[in-house]
mmCIF file of C-alpha atoms in Angstrom:
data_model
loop_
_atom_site.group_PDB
_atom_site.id
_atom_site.type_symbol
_atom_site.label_atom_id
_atom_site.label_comp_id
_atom_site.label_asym_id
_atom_site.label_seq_id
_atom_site.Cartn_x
_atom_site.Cartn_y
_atom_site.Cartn_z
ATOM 1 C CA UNK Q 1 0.000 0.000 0.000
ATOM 2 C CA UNK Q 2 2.890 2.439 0.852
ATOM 3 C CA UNK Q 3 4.758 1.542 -2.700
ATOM 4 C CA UNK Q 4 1.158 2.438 -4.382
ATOM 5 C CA UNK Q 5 0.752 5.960 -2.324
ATOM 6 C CA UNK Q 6 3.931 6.859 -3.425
ATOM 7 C CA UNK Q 7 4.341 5.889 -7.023
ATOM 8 C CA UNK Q 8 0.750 7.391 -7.721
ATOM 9 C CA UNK Q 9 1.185 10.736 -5.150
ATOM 10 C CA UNK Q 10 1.302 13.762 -7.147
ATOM 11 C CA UNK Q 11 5.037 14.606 -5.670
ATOM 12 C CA UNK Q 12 7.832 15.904 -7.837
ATOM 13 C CA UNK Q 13 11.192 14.298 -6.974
ATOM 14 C CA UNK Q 14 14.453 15.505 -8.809
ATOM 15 C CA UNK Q 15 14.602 14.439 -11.975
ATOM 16 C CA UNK Q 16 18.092 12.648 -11.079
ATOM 17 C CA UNK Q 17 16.638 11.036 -7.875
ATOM 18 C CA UNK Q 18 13.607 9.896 -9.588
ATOM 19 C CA UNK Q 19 15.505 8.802 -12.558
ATOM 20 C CA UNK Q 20 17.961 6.585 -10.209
ATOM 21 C CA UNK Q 21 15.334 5.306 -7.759
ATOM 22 C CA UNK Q 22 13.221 3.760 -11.183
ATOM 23 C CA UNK Q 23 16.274 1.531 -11.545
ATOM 24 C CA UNK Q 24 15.030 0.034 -7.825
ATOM 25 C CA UNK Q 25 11.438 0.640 -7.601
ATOM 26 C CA UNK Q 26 8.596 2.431 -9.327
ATOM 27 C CA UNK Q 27 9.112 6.230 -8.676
ATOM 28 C CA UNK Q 28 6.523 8.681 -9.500
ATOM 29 C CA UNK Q 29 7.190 9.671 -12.752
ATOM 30 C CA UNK Q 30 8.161 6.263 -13.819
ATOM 31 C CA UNK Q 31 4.516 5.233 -13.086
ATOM 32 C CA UNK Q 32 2.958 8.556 -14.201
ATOM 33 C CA UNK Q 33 4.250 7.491 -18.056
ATOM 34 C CA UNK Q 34 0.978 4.494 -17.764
ATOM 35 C CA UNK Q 35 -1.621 7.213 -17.034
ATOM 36 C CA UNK Q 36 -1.006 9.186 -20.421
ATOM 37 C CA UNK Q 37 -4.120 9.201 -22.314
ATOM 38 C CA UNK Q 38 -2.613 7.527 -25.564
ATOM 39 C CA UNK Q 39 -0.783 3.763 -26.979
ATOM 40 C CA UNK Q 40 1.563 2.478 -26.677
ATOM 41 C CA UNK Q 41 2.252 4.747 -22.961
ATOM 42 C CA UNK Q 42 -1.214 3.241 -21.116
ATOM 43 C CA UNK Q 43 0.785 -0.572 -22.066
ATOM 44 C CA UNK Q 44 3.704 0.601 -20.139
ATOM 45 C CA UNK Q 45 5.104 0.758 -16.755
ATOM 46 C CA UNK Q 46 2.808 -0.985 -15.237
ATOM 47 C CA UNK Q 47 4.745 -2.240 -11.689
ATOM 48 C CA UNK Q 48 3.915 -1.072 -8.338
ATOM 49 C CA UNK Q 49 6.494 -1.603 -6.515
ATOM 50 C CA UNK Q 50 9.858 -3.242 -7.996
ATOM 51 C CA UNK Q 51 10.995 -1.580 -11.358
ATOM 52 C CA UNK Q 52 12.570 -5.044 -12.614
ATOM 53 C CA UNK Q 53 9.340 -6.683 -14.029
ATOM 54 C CA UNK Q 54 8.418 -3.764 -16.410
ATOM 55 C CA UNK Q 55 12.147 -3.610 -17.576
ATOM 56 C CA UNK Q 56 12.065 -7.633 -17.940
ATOM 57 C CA UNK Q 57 8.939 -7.568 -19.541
ATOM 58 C CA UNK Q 58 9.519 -4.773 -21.776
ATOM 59 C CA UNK Q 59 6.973 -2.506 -20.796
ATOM 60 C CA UNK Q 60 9.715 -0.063 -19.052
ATOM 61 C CA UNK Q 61 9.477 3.647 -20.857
ATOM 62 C CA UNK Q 62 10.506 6.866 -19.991
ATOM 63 C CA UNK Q 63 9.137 10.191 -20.936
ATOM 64 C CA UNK Q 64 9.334 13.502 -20.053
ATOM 65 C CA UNK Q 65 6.839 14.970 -17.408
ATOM 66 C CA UNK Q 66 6.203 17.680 -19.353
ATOM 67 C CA UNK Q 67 5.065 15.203 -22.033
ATOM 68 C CA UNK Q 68 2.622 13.534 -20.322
ATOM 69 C CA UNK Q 69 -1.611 13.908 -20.914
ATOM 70 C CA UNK Q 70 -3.498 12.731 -18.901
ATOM 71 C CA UNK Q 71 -7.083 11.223 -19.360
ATOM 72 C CA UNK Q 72 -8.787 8.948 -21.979
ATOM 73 C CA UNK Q 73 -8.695 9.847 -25.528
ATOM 74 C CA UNK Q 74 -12.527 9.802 -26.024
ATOM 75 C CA UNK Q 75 -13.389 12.842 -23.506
ATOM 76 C CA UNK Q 76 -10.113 15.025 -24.226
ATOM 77 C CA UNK Q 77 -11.909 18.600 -23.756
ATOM 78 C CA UNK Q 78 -12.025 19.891 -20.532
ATOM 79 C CA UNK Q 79 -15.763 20.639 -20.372
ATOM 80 C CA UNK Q 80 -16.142 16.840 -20.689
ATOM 81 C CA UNK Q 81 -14.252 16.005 -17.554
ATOM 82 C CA UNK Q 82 -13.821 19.042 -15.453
ATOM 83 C CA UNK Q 83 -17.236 18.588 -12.609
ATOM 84 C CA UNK Q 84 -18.779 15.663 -11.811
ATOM 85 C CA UNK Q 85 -21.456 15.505 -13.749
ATOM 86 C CA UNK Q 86 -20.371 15.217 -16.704
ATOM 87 C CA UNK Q 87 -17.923 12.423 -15.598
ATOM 88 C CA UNK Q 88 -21.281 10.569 -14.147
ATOM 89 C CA UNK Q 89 -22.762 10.968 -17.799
ATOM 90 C CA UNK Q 90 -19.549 9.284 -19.493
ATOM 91 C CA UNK Q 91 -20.924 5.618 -19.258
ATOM 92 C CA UNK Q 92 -24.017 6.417 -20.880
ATOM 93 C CA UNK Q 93 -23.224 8.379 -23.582
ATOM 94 C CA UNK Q 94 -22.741 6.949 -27.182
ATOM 95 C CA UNK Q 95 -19.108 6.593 -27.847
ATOM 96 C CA UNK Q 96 -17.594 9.182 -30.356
ATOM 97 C CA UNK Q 97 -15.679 6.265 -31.787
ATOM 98 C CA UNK Q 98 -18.642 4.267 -33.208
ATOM 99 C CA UNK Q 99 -20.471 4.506 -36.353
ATOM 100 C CA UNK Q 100 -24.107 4.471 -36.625
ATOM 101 C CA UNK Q 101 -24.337 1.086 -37.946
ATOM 102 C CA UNK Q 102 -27.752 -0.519 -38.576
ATOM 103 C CA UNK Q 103 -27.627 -4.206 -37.978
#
């Protein structure tokens, strides 16, 4: 539980410290890389605690902070996610991504 507080807390570490502590265990931004809204980053970095199985696995990637976006790529503009109502609505709506087809 303490590994997943910390690898998911929105803390900013050093770049060098977090950089050498992903080598050990999942640091913060190592983990924040799986939350970006687009393939292949969701399929990545997917540990909690020990860094080794995403880096055996091939699922370790890096990428700057600054490059990461958040969210899911179907509800991208902020007036779709920013109160809760509209994130109540999500499940219900027809996805953007489907075509109106008549079966």
């Amino acid at each position: 539980v303490v590994f997943s507080q910390f690898n998911h807390a929105n803390i900013s570490l050093p770049e060098k410290l977090d950089y050498f502590i992903s080598y050990f265990i999942v640091s913060p931004n190592m983990h924040k890389v799986h939350h970006h809204y687009v393939l292949p980053y969701t399929d990545s970095n997917y540990g909690n605690i020990f860094s080794i199985w995403d880096r055996f696995f091939g699922t370790f990637t890096i990428l700057k902070k600054e490059e990461i976006i958040y969210g899911v790529d179907t509800h991208m503009e902020t007036s779709e996610h920013n109160n809760l109502s509209n994130l109540i609505q999500i499940p219900f709506q027809k996805s953007k991504n489907q075509s109106d087809k008549k079966i």
